[in-house]
Every structure is written in C-alpha cells, then in structure tokens.
Short mmCIF file of C-alpha atoms in Angstrom, two decimals:
data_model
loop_
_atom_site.label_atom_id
_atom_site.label_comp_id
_atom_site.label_asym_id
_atom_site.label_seq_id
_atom_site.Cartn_x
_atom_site.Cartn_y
_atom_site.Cartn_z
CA UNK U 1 23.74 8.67 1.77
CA UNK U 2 23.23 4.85 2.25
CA UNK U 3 20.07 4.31 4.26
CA UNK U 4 18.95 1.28 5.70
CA UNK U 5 14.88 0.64 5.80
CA UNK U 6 12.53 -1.73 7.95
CA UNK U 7 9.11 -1.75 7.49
CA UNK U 8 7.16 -4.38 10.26
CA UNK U 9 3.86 -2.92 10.29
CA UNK U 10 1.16 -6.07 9.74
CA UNK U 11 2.51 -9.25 8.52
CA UNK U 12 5.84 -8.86 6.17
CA UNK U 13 9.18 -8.68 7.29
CA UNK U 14 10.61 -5.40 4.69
CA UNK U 15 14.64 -4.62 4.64
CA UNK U 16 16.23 -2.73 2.04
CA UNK U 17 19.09 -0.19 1.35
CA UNK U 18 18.36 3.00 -0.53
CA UNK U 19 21.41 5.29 -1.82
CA UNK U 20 20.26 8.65 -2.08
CA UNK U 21 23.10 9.31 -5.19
CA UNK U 22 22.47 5.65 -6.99
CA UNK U 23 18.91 5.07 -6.14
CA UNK U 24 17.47 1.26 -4.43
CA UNK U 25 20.77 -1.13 -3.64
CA UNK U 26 19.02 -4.11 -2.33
CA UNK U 27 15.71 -5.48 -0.82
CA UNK U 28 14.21 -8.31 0.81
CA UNK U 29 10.86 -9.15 2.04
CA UNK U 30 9.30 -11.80 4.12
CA UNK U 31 5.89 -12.67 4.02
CA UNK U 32 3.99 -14.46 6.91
CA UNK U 33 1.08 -15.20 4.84
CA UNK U 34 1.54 -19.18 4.98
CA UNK U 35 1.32 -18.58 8.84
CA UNK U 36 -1.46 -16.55 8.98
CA UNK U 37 -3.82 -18.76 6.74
CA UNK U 38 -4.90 -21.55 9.21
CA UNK U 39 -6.58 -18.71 11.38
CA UNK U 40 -7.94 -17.19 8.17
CA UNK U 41 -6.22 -13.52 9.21
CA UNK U 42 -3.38 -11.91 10.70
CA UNK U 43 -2.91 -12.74 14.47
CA UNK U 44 -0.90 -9.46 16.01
CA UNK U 45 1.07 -11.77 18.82
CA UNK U 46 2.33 -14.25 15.76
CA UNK U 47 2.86 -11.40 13.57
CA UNK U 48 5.60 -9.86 15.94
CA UNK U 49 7.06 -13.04 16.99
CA UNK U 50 7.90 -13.71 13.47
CA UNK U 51 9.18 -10.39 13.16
CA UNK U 52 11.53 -10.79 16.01
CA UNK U 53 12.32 -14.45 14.25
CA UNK U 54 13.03 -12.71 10.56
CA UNK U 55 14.11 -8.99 10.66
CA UNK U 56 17.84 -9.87 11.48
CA UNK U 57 18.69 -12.46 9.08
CA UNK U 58 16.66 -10.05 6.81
CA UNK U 59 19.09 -6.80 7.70
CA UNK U 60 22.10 -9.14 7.13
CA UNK U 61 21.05 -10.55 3.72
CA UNK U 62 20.06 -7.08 2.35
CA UNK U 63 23.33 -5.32 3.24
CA UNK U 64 24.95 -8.83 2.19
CA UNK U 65 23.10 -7.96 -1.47
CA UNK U 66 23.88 -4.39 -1.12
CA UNK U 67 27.72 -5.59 -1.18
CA UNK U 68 27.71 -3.80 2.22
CA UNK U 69 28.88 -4.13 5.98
CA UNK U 70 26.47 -1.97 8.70
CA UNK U 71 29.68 0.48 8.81
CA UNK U 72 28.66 1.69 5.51
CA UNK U 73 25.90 2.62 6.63
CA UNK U 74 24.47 6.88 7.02
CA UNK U 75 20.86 5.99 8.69
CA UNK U 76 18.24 4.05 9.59
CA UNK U 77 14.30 4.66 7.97
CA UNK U 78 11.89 2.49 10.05
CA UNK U 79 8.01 2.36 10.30
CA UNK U 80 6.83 4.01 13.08
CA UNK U 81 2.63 3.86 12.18
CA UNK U 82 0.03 3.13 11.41
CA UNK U 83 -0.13 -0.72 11.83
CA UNK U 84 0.01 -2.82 14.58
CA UNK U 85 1.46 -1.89 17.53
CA UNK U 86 3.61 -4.94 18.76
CA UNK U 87 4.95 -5.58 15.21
CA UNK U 88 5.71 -2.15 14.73
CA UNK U 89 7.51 -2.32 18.18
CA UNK U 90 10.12 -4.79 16.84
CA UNK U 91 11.26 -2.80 13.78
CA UNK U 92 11.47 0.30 15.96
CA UNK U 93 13.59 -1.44 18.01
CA UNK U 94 16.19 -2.89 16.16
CA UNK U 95 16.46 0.47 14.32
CA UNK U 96 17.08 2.33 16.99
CA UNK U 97 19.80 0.16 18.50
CA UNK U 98 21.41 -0.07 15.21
CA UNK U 99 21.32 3.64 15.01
CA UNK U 100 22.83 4.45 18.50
CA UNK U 101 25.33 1.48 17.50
CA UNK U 102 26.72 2.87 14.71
CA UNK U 103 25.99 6.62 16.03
CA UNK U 104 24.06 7.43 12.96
CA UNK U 105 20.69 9.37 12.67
CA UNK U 106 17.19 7.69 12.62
CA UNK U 107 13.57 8.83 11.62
CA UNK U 108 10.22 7.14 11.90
CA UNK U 109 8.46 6.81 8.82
CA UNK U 110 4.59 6.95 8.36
CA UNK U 111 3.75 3.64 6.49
CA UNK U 112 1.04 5.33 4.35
CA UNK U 113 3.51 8.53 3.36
CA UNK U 114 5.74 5.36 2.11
CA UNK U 115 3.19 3.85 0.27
CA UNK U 116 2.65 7.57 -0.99
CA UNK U 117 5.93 8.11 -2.42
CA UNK U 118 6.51 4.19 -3.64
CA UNK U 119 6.04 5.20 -7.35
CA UNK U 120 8.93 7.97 -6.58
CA UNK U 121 11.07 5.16 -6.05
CA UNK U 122 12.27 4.28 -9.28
CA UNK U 123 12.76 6.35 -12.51
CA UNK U 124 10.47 5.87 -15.16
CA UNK U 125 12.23 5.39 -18.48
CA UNK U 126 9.98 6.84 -20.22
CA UNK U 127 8.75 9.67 -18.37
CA UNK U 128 10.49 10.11 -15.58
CA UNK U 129 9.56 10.41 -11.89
CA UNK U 130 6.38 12.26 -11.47
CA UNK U 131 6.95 15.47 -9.23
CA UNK U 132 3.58 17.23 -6.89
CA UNK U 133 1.97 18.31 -7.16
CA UNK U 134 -0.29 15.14 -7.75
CA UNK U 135 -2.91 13.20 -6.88
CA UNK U 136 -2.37 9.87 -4.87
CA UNK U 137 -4.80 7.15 -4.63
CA UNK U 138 -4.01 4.77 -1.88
CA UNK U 139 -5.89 1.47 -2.16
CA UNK U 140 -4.93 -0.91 0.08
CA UNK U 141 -6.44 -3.72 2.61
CA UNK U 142 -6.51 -0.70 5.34
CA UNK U 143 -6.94 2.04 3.45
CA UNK U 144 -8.44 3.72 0.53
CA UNK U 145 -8.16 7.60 0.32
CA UNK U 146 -7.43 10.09 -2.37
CA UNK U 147 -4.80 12.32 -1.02
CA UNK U 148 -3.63 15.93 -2.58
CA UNK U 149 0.26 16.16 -2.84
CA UNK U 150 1.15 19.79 -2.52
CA UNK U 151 4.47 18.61 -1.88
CA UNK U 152 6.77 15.81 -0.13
CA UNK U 153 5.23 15.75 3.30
CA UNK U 154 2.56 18.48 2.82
CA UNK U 155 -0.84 16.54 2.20
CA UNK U 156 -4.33 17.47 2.19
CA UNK U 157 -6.99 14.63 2.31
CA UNK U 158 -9.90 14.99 -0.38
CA UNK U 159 -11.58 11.70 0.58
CA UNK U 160 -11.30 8.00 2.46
CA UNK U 161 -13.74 5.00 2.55
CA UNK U 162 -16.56 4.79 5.15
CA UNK U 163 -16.30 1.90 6.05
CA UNK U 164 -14.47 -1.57 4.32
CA UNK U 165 -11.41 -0.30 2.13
CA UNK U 166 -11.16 -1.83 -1.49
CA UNK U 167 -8.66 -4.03 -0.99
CA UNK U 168 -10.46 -5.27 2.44
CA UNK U 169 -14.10 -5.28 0.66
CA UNK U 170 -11.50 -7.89 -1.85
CA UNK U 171 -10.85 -10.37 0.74
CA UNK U 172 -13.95 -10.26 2.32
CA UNK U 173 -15.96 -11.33 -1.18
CA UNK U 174 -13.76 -13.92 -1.76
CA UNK U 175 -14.00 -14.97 1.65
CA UNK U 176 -18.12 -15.21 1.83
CA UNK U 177 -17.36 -17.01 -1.89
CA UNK U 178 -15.19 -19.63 -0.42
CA UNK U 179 -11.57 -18.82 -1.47
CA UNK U 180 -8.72 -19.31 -0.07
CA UNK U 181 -6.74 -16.71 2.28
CA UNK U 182 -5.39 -14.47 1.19
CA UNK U 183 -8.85 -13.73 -0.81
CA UNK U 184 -8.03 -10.55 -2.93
CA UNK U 185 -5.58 -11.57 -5.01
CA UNK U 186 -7.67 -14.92 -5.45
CA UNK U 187 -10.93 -12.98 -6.43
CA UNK U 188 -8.88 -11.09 -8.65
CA UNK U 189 -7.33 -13.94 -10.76
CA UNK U 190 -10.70 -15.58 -10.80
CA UNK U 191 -12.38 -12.69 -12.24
CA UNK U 192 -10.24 -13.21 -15.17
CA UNK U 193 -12.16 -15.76 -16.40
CA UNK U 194 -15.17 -13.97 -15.53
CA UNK U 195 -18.01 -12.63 -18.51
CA UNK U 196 -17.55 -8.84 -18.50
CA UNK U 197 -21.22 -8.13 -17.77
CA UNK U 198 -22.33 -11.04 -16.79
CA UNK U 199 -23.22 -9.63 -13.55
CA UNK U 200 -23.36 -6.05 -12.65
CA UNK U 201 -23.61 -4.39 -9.55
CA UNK U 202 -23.46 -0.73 -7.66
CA UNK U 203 -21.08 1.80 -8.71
CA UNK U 204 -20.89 2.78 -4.59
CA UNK U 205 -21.80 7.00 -3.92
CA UNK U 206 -20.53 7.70 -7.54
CA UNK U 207 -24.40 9.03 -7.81
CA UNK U 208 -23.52 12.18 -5.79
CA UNK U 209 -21.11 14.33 -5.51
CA UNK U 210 -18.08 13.90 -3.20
CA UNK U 211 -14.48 12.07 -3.24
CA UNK U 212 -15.62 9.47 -0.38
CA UNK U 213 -16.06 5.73 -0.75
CA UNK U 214 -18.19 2.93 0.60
CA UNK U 215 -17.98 -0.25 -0.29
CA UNK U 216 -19.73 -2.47 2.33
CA UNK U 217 -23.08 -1.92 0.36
CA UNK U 218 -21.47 -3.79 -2.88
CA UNK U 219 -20.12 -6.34 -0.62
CA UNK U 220 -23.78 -7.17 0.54
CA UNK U 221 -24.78 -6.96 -3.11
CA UNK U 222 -22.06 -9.67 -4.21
CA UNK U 223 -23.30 -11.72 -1.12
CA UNK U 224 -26.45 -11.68 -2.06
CA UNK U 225 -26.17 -12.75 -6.27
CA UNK U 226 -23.55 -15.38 -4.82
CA UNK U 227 -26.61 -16.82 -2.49
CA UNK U 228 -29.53 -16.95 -5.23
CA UNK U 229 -26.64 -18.34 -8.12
CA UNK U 230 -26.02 -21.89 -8.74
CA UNK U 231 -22.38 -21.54 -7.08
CA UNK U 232 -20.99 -23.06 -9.94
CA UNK U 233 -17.06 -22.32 -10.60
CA UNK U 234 -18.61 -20.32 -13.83
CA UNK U 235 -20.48 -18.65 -11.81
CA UNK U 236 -17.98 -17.42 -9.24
CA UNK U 237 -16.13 -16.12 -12.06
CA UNK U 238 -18.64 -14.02 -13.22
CA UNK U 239 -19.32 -12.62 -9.97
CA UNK U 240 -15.48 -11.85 -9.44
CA UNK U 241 -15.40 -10.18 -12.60
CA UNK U 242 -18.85 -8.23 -11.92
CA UNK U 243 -17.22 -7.05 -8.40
CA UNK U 244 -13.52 -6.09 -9.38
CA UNK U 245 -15.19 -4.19 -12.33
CA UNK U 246 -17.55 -1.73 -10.17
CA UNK U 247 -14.95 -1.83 -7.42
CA UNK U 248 -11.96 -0.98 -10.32
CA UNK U 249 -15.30 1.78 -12.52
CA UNK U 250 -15.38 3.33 -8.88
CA UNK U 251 -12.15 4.08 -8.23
CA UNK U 252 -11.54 5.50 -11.95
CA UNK U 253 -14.57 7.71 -11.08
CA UNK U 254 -13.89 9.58 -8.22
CA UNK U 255 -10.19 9.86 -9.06
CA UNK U 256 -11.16 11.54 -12.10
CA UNK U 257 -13.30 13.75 -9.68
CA UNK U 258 -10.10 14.53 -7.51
CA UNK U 259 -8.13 15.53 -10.45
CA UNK U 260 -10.81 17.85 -11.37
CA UNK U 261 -10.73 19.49 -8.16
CA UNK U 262 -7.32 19.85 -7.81
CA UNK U 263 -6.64 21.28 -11.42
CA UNK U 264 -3.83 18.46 -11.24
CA UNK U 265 -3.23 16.18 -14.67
CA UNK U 266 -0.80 13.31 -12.58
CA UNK U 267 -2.30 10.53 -10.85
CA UNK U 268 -0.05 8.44 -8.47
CA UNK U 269 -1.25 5.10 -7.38
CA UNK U 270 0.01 3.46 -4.47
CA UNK U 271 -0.89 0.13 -1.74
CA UNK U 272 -1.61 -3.63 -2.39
CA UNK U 273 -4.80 -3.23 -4.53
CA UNK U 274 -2.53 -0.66 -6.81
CA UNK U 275 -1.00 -4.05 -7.83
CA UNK U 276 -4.60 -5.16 -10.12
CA UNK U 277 -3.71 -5.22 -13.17
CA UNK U 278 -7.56 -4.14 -14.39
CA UNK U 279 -6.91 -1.45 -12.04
CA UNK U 280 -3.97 -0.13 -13.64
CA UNK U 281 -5.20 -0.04 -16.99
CA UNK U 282 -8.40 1.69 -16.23
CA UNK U 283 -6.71 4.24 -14.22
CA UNK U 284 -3.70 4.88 -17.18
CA UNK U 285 -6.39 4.38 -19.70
CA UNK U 286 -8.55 7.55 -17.89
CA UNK U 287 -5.13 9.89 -17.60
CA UNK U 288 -4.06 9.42 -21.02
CA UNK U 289 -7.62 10.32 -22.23
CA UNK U 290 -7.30 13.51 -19.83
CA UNK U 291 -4.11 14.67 -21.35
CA UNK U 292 -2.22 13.27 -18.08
CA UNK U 293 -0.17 10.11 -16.54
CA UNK U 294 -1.12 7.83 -13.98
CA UNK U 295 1.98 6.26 -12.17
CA UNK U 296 2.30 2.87 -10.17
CA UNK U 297 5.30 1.55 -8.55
CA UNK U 298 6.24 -2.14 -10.19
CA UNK U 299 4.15 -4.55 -8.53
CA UNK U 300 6.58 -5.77 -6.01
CA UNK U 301 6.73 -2.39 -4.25
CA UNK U 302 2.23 -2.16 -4.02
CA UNK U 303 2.62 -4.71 -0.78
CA UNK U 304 4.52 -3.44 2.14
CA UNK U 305 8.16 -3.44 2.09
CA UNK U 306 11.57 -1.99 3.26
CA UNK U 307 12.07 -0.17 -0.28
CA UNK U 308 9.66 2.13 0.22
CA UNK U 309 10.27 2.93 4.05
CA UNK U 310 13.69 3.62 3.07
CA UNK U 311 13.30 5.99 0.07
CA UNK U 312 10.71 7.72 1.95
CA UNK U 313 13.44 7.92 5.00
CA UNK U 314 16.38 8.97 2.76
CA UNK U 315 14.27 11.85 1.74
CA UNK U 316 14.00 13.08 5.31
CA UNK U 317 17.02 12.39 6.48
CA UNK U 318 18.78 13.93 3.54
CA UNK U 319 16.73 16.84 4.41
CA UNK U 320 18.11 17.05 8.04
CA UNK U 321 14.93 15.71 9.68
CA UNK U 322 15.79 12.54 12.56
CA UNK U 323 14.03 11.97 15.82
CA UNK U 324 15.88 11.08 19.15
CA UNK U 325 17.02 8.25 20.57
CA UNK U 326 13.70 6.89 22.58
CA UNK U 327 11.60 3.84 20.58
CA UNK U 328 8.33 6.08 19.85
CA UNK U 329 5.50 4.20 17.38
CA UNK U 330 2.36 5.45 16.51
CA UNK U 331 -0.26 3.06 15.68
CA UNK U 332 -2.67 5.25 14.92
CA UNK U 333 -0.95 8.71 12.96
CA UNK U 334 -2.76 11.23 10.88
CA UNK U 335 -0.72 11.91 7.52
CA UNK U 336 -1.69 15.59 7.91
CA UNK U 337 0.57 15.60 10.70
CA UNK U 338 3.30 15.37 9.17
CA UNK U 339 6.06 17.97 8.80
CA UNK U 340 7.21 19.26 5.31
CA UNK U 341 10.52 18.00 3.68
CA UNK U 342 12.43 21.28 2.96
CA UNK U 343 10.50 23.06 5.35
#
C-alpha cells in the first residue's frame, strides 16, 4: 500500500511516500525558518501562505523521487492537529482533493501520535524496531510529555510540562542570551564548547516525586547567571552547557521514573529536542545501564515531516481506519482520544 503523507502543522512544508511492504520511498521537507527569522518567530498567516506556495511542487518532487505518478497511489496520511489552524487547513485540503481525485481513502493523523511512532519508521539494524509496549518521551518546542504505549493508538499520559516545554525553554535561553533564531539548536552547539560544571543550575521537580516537568524556573535561573556574568563568548558557553546539562539530567530522571512505573525496559524518544545529541547519549547511556534500549529516529525525522505522517497513516489505513470526505482539523486534539489500530 503506497501512501502519500503531508504534514503542514507550524512552519515546514513535509511530503513523503511510505510503502507499507518496502518501507519509506521518498521524502521532502521545506523549512520556512529563513522567513520566519526577521520577526524572531513563526507568524501563522506567513506560515500558511508558504504552505499554499510549497506543498505542490513538494507532492510532485516526492512522487517524482518515489519513481511514481499520483495513479500509483492507495491513500493519503495528512496532519489533522495539533498545530496551527490555517497551516493545518492547507495540507487538509490538498489531501482531501487528491483523495476524492483519485477515489482513494484518507485519514487525519495526530501530529504528536506521528512524532510517537517516528522511531517505528525505520528498522534498526541492529535491534530491530522496538514494539509496545514502551515508553515515549516527546520533547519538542510544544511539547514535552512522557507517554505509556500500551499499543499503536492506545496511550496513557504519565506526565507533561507545566508550563515552557524543553525544546521551547531552548529557544527562549538563547533568545534572552542573544542568539540567533532559531535559538535551540544555537544554544545547543554553543554549549559544546561549554566547561561541564562550570555553571550549575536546578534539576526542575526532580526533588519530589511525580513524572511532570517545569522548566520556566531554570529559565529564570539561566537569566539571572547570564545578567551578573561578564557576557563574554566564554561565558555564554558555559552557561549553554550548564542549561542543556540540567535540562538533558532532567529528562534522564524522570524517564527513568516512567520506566519504573510502567515495569517497561524500552524507551522511545521522539520531537525536535530528541535530535541533541547530549540528549541521546544520556538517555541510551541510562537504558543500557537498566538492562534496556532507548530508540530515536535518525535526526532528520526529530523535526516535523511527511515521513512520519505517512508511516503513522499507512498504519491506519492498512488497518481499515479512513475518515470521510469533509476537510475536518483539530488544532487542539487530546492523544487519548484516539482510537486503537486493530481495534
């Protein structure tokens, strides 16, 4: 079953094909970062004009890579929620009108349950694909929860953040430390430079029990060492290394905690921040010493992108799940929500 995915939720244009006997054909992603920057974040109305402006050409050059004509293909996987409502609105409508075009079925996917299933996507070589149940961590700009796979579609939320999410509580350091949009990823090459120890701050409600998170405290706390330092480029390293290693301590923490609870030994790690490469070693570092495996997607597939929305699709439609032919999104959509593949 060829299947055709679209992801628009924020600010990337995502196409790809997915071939439920072969596995991922082709992908291609745009990014509207460059157009974003001047305004220092994403601006919804430009976000969905450049959708409109991209997802086309996109869909043509992925089946074009895929060695494929639209005829070829069996259905269409497209974002339907969470994200923002206009962009969403422009990859819900070109599936759908591709669908009832080729008189093929179509499904909405839940961006967060592709996220979820993005290190399903590929086979690892050496130990295969992990199967639930599991733990996910999903660490993103939006969203930072530890989720309980019971199975594909059937989740049970242990814990979320508070307030900022990791990777927003990222971009907002680097931000108040004068770097460039996008921050995170900025912060986190600085704070390779950075003195492990240098400066230390807050391991954030890892003092009591619970799977929660918070991170605007250890925001205020970087603020605050960045205002009484010398603001030398040293300096900022330091602090970048101080933050990503309680935000990065944190996160090994309470997903330790959620495997306890669960009695699960698999960790799956998933969303934008899932692409820190600190991240991933503390987090494989912490399931190898528990007996277990953490698994990430390759980095490409941690940002948004069609890949995902279109395994996560393939899975649904394979199982006979489609929706009808009206253009539905949800902007906001509870995960929990969600109906079972296989029933």
């Amino acid at each position: 079953m060829n299947v055709l995915g679209i992801e628009t939720s924020c600010d990337e244009t995502g196409v790809a094909v997915y071939d439920t006997a072969t596995g991922l054909r082709a992908h291609a992603l745009y990014s509207q970062v460059a157009l974003h920057a001047e305004y220092g974040g994403v601006v919804p109305e430009l976000a969905s004009r450049d959708h409109v402006r991209k997802l086309l050409p996109l869909v043509r050059k992925t089946l074009a890579d895929a060695g494929m004509s639209v005829s070829d293909l069996d259905g269409v996987a497209y974002t339907a929620g969470p994200g923002l409502v206009g962009a969403l609105l422009v990859g819900a409508g070109v599936a759908r009108a591709l669908a009832w075009a080729l008189d093929v079925p179509a499904i909405g996917v839940h961006h967060m349950e592709g996220h979820l299933l993005a290190p399903l996507l590929e086979e690892d070589p050496a130990q295969g694909r992990p199967e639930p149940p599991f733990v996910a961590l999903l660490v993103s700009g939006g969203h930072t929860q530890l989720v309980h796979v019971e199975a594909i579609g059937r989740y049970r939320l242990l814990g979320e953040t508070l307030d900022d999410a990791a990777g927003e509580a990222f971009d907002k350091t680097a931000k108040m430390m004068g770097l460039p949009y996008p921050g995170g990823p900025q912060l986190a090459a600085l704070a390779e430079r950075g003195r492990p120890g240098a400066f230390r701050f807050s391991r954030p409600m890892t003092d009591r029990p619970g799977l929660d998170f918070s991170f605007s405290g250890l925001k205020t706390q970087v603020l605050l060492a960045w205002k009484d330092s010398d603001q030398e480029d040293d300096t900022r390293a330091d602090i970048a290394r101080g933050f990503e290693d309680a935000v990065v301590e944190t996160l090994a923490i309470k997903c330790g905690r959620a495997l306890d609870a669960t009695g699960c030994d698999t960790l799956v790690v998933a969303g934008g921040v899932g692409a820190n490469t600190r991240l991933r070693a503390r987090l494989q570092a912490m399931a190898a010493e528990r007996g277990g495996r953490a698994s990430f997607p390759r980095p490409a597939f941690c940002t948004d992108n069609g890949a995902m929305i279109a395994f996560a699709g393939a899975l649904r439609l394979q199982a006979g799940q489609h929706d009808d032919a009206s253009v539905k999104v949800a902007p906001r959509w509870d995960m929990a929500s969600l109906q079972s593949v296989g029933g």
